[in-house]
JSON list of C-alpha atoms in Angstrom, two decimals:
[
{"chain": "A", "resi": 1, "resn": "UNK", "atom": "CA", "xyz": [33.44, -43.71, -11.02]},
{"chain": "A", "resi": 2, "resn": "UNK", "atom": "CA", "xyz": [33.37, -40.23, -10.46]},
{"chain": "A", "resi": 3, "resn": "UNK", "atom": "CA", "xyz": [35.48, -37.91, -11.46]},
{"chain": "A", "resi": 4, "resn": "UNK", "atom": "CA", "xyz": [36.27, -34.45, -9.54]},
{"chain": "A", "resi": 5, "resn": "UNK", "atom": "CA", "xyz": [38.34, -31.46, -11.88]},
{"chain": "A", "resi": 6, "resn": "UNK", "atom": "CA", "xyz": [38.97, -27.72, -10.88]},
{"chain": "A", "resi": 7, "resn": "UNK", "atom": "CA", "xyz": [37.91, -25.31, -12.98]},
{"chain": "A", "resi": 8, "resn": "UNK", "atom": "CA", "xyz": [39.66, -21.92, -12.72]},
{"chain": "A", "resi": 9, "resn": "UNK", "atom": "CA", "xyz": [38.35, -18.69, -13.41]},
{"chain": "A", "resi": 10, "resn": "UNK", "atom": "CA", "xyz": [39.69, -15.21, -14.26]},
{"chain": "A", "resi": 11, "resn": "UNK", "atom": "CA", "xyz": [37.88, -11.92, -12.40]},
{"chain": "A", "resi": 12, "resn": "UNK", "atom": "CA", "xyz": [36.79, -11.23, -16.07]},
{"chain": "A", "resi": 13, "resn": "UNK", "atom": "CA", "xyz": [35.12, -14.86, -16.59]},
{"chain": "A", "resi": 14, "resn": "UNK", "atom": "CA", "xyz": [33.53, -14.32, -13.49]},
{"chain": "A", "resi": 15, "resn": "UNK", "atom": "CA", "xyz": [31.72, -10.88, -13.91]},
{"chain": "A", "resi": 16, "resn": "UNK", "atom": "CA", "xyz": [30.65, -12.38, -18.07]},
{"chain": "A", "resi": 17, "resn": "UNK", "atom": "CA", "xyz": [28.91, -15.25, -16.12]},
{"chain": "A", "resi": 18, "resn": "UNK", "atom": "CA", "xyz": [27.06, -12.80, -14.00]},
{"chain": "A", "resi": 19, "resn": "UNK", "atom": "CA", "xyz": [25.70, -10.88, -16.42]},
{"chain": "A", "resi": 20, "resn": "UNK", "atom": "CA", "xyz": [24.50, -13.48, -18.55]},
{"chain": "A", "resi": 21, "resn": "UNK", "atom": "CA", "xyz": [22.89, -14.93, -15.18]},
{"chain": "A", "resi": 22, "resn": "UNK", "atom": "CA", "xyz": [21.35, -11.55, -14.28]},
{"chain": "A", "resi": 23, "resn": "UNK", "atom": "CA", "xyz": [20.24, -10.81, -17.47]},
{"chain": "A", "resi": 24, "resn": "UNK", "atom": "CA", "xyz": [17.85, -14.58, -17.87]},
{"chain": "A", "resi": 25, "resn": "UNK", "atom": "CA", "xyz": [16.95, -14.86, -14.19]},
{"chain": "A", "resi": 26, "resn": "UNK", "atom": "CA", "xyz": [15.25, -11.24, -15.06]},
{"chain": "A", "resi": 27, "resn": "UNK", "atom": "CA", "xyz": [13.51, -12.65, -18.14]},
{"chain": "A", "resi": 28, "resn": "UNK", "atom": "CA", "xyz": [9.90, -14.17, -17.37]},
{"chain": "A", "resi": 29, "resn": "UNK", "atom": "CA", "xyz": [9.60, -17.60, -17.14]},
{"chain": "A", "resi": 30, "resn": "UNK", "atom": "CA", "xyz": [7.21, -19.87, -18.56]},
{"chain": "A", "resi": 31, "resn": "UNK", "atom": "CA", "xyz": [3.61, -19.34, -16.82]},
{"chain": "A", "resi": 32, "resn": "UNK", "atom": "CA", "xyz": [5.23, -15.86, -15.56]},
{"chain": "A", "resi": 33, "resn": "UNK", "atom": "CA", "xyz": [4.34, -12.59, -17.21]},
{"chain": "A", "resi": 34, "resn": "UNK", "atom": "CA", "xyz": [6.53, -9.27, -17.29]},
{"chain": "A", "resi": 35, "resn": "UNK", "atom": "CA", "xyz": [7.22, -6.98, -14.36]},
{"chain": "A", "resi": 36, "resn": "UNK", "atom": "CA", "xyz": [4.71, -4.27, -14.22]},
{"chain": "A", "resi": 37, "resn": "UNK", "atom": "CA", "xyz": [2.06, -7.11, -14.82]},
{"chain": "A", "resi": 38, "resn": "UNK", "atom": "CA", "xyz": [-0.01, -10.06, -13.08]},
{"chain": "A", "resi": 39, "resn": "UNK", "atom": "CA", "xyz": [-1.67, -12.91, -14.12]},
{"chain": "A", "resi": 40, "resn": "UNK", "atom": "CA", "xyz": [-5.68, -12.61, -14.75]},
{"chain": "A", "resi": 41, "resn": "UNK", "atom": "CA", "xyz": [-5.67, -16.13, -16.07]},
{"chain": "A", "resi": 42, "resn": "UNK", "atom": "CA", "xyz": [-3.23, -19.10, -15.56]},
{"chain": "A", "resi": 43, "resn": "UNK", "atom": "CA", "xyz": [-3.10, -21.75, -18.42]},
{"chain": "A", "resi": 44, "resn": "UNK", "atom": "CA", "xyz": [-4.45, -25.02, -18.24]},
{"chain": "A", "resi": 45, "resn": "UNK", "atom": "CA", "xyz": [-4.11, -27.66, -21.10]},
{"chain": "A", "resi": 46, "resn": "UNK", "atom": "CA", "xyz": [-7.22, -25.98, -23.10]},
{"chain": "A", "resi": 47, "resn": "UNK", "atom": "CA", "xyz": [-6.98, -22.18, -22.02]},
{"chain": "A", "resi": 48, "resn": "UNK", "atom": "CA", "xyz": [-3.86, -19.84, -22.56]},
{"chain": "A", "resi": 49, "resn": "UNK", "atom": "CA", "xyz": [-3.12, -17.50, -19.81]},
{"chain": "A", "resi": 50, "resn": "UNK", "atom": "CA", "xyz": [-3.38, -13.96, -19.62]},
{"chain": "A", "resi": 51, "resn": "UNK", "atom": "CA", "xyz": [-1.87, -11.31, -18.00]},
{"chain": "A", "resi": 52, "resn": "UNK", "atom": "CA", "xyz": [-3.13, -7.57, -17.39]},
{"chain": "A", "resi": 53, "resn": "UNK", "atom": "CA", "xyz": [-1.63, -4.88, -15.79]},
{"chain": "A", "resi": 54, "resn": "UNK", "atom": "CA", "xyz": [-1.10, -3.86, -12.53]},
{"chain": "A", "resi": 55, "resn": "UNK", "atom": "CA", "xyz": [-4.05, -1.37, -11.41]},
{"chain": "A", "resi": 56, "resn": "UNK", "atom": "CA", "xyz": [-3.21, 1.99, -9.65]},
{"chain": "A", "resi": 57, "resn": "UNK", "atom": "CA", "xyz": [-1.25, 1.92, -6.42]},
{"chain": "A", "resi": 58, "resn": "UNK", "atom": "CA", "xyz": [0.19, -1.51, -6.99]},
{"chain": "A", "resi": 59, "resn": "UNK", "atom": "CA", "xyz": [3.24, -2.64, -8.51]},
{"chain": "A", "resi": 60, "resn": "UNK", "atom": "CA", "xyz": [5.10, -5.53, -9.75]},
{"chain": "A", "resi": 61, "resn": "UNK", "atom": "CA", "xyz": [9.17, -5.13, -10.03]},
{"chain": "A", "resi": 62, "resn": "UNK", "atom": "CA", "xyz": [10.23, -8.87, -11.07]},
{"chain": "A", "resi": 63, "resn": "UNK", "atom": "CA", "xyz": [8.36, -11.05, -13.70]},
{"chain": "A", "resi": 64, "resn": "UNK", "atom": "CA", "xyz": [6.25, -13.51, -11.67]},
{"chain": "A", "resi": 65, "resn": "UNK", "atom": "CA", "xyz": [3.04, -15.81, -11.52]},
{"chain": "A", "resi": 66, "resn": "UNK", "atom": "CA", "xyz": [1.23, -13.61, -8.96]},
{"chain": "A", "resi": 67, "resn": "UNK", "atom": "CA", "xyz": [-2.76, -13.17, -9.35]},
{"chain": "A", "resi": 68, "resn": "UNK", "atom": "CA", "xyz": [-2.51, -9.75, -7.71]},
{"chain": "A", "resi": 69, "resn": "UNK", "atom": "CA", "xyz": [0.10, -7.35, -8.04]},
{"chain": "A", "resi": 70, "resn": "UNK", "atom": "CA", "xyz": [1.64, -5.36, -4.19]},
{"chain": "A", "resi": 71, "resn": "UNK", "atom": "CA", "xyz": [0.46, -2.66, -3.24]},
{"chain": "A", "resi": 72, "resn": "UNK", "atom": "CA", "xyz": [2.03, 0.69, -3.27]},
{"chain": "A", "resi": 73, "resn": "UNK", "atom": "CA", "xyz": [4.12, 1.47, 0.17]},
{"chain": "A", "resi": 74, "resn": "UNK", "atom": "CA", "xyz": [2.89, 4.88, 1.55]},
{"chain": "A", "resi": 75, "resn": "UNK", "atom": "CA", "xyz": [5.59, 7.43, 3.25]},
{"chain": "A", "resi": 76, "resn": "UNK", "atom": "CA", "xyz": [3.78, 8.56, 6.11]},
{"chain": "A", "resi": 77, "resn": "UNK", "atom": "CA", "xyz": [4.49, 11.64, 7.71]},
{"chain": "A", "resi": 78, "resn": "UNK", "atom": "CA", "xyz": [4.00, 10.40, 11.48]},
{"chain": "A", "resi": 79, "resn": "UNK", "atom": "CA", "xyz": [6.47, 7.88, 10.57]},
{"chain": "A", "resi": 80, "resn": "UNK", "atom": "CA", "xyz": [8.76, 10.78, 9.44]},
{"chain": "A", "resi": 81, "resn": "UNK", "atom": "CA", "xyz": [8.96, 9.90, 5.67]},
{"chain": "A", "resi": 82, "resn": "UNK", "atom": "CA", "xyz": [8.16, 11.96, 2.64]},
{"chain": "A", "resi": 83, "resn": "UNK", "atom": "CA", "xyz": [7.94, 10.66, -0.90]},
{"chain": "A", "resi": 84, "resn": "UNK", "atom": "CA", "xyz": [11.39, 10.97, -2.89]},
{"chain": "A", "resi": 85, "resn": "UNK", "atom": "CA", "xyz": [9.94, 8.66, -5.83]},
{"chain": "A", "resi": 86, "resn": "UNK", "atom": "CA", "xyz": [6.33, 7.70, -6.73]},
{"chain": "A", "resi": 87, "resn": "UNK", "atom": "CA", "xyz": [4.71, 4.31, -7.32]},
{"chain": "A", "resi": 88, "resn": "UNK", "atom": "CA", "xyz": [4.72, 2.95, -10.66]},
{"chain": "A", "resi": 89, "resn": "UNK", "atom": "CA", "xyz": [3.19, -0.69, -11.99]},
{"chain": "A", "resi": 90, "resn": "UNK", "atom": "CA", "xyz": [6.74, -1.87, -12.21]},
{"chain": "A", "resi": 91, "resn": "UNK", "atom": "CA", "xyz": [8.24, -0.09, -9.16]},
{"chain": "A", "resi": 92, "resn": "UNK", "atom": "CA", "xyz": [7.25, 0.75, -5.40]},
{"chain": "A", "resi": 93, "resn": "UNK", "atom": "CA", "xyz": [7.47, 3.58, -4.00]},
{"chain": "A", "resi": 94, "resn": "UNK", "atom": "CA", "xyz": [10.91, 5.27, -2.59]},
{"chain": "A", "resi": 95, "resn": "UNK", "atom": "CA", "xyz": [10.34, 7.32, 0.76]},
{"chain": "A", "resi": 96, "resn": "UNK", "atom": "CA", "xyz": [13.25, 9.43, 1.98]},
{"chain": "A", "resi": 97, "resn": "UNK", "atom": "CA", "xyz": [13.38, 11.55, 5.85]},
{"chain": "A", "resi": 98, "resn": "UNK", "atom": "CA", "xyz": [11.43, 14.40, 6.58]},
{"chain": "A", "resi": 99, "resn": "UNK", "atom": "CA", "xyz": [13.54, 17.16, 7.17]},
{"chain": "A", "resi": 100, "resn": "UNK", "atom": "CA", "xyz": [14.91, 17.40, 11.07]},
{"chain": "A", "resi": 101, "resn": "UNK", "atom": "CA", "xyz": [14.68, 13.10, 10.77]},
{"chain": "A", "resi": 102, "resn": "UNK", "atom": "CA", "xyz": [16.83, 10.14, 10.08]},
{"chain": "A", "resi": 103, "resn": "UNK", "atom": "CA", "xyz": [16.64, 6.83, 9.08]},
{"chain": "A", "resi": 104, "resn": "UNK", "atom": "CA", "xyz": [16.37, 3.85, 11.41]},
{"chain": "A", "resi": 105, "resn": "UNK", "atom": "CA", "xyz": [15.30, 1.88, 9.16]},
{"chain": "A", "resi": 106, "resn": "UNK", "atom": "CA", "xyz": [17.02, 1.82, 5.70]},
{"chain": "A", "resi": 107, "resn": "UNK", "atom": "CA", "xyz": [14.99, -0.42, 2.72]},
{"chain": "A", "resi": 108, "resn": "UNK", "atom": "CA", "xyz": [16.39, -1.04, -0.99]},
{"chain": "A", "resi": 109, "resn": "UNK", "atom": "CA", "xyz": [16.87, 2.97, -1.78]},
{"chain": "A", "resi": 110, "resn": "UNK", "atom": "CA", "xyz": [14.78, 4.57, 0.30]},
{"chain": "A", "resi": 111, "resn": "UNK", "atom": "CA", "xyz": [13.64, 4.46, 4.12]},
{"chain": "A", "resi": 112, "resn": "UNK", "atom": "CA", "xyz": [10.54, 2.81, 5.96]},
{"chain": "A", "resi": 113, "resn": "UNK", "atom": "CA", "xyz": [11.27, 4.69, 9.02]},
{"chain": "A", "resi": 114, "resn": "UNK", "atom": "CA", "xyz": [12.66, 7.42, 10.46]},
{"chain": "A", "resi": 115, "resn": "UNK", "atom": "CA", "xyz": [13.15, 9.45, 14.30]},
{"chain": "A", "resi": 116, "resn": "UNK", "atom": "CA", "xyz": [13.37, 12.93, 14.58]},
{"chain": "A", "resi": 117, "resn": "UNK", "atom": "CA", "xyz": [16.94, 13.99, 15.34]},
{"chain": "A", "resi": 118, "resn": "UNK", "atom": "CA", "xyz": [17.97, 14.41, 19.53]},
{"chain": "A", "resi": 119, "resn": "UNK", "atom": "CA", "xyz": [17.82, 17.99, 20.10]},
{"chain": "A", "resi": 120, "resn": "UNK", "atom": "CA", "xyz": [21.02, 19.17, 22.73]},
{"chain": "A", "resi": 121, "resn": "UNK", "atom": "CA", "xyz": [20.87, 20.34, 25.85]},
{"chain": "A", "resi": 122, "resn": "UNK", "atom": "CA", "xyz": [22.80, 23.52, 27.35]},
{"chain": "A", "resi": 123, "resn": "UNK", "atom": "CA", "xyz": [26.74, 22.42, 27.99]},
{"chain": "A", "resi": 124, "resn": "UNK", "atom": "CA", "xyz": [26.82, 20.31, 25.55]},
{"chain": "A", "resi": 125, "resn": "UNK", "atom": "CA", "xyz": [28.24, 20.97, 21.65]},
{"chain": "A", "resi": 126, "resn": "UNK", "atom": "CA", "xyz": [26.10, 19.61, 18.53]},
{"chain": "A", "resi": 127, "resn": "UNK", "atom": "CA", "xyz": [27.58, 17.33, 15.82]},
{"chain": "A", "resi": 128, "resn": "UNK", "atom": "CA", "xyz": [24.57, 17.76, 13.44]},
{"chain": "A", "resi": 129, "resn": "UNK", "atom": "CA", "xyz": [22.62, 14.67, 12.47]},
{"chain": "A", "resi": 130, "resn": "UNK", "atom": "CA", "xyz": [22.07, 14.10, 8.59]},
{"chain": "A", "resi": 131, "resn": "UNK", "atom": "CA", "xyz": [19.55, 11.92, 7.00]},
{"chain": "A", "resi": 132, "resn": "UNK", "atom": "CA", "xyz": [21.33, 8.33, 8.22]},
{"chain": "A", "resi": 133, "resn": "UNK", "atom": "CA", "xyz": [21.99, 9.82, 11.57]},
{"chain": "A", "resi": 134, "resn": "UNK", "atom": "CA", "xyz": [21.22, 11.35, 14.39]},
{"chain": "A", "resi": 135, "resn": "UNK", "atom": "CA", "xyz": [22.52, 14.06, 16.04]},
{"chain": "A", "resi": 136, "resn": "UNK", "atom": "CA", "xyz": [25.44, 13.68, 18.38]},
{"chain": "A", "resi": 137, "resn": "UNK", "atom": "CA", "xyz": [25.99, 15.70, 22.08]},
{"chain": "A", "resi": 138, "resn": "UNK", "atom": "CA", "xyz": [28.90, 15.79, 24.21]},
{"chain": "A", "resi": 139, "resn": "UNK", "atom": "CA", "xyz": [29.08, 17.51, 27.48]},
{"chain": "A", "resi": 140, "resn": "UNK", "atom": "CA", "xyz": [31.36, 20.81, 27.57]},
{"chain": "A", "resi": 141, "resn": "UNK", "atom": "CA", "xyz": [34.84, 20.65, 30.33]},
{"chain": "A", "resi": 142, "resn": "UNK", "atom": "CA", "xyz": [34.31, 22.60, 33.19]},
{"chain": "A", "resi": 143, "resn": "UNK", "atom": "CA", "xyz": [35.98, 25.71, 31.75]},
{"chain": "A", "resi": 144, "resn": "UNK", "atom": "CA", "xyz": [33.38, 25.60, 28.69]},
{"chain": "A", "resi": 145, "resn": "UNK", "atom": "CA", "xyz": [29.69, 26.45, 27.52]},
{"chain": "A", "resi": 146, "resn": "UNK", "atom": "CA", "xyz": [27.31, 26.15, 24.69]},
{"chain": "A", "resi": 147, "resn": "UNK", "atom": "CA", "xyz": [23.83, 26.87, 24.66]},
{"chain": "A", "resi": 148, "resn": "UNK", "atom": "CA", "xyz": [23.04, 23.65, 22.58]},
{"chain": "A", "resi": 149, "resn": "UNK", "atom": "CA", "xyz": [23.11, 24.91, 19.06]},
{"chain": "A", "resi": 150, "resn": "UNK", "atom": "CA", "xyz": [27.06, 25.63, 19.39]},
{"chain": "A", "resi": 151, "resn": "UNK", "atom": "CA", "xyz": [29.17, 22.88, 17.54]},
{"chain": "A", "resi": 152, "resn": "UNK", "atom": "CA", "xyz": [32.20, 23.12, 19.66]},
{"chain": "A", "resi": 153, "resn": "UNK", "atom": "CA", "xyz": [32.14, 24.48, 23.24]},
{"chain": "A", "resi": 154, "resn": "UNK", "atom": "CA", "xyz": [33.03, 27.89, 24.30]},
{"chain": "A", "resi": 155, "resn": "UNK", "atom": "CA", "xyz": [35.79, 29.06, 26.78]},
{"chain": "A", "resi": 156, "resn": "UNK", "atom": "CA", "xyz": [34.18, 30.52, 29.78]},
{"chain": "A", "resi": 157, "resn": "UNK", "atom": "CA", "xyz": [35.15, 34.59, 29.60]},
{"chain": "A", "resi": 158, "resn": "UNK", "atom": "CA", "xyz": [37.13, 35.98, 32.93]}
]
């Protein structure tokens, strides 16, 4: 027989079991070493394992069983990216937008890619473009102007 209960829990239950979950799944495993780290040598009945660190440009973030660590991402400037946080053995790299770019395409904190923002044409006003965006145009009425850098359209002088 099998028997089926409900188990309620409060918001605050919840949240306590999430922690302690987040908090052990972050914890290395056995045959795992630390984040920051790889394995130079798995165990076997006879040999313990070792682990060294990761070498420069390459990083490990989560405790795993890897033999190499990742490497280091690179923020290249033809890809519109600039480096907001270097590499480190237990963290990749964070690239951010060039200035005059945004982001089209967003990754953990930073950004892998980015477009340079649309520039506007005569007649129609500018809503600026920020690092997530790009810049916005919008034709002027018939009674209106802006020479493209203007951020609401002018009335036309008699």
């Amino acid at each position: 027989d099998i028997v089926l209960s409900r188990i309620l829990f409060s918001d605050t239950d919840i949240l306590i079991l999430l922690a302690f979950y987040n908090f052990y799944s972050a914890l290395p495993q056995k045959g795992q070493v630390d984040q920051g780290s790889r394995v130079s040598r798995h165990c076997t009945k006879s040999i313990t394992g070792h682990c060294a660190p990761c070498l420069d440009s390459t990083f490990s973030e989560k405790p795993n069983a890897l033999n190499e660590c990742h490497p280091c991402t690179f923020c290249a400037e033809d890809r519109g990216l600039k480096t907001v946080r270097e590499c480190t053995p237990s963290s990749d790299t964070v690239c951010g937008v060039l200035e005059g770019h945004y982001c089209i395409d967003r990754y953990g904190e930073g950004c892998r890619e980015a477009k340079e923002h649309t520039t506007c044409q005569p007649g129609q006003s500018v809503r600026p473009g920020t690092g997530y965006n790009d810049t916005v145009c919008e034709a002027c009425s018939d009674h209106s102007y802006s020479n493209g850098s203007f951020t609401s359209c002018k009335p036309h002088t008699e």
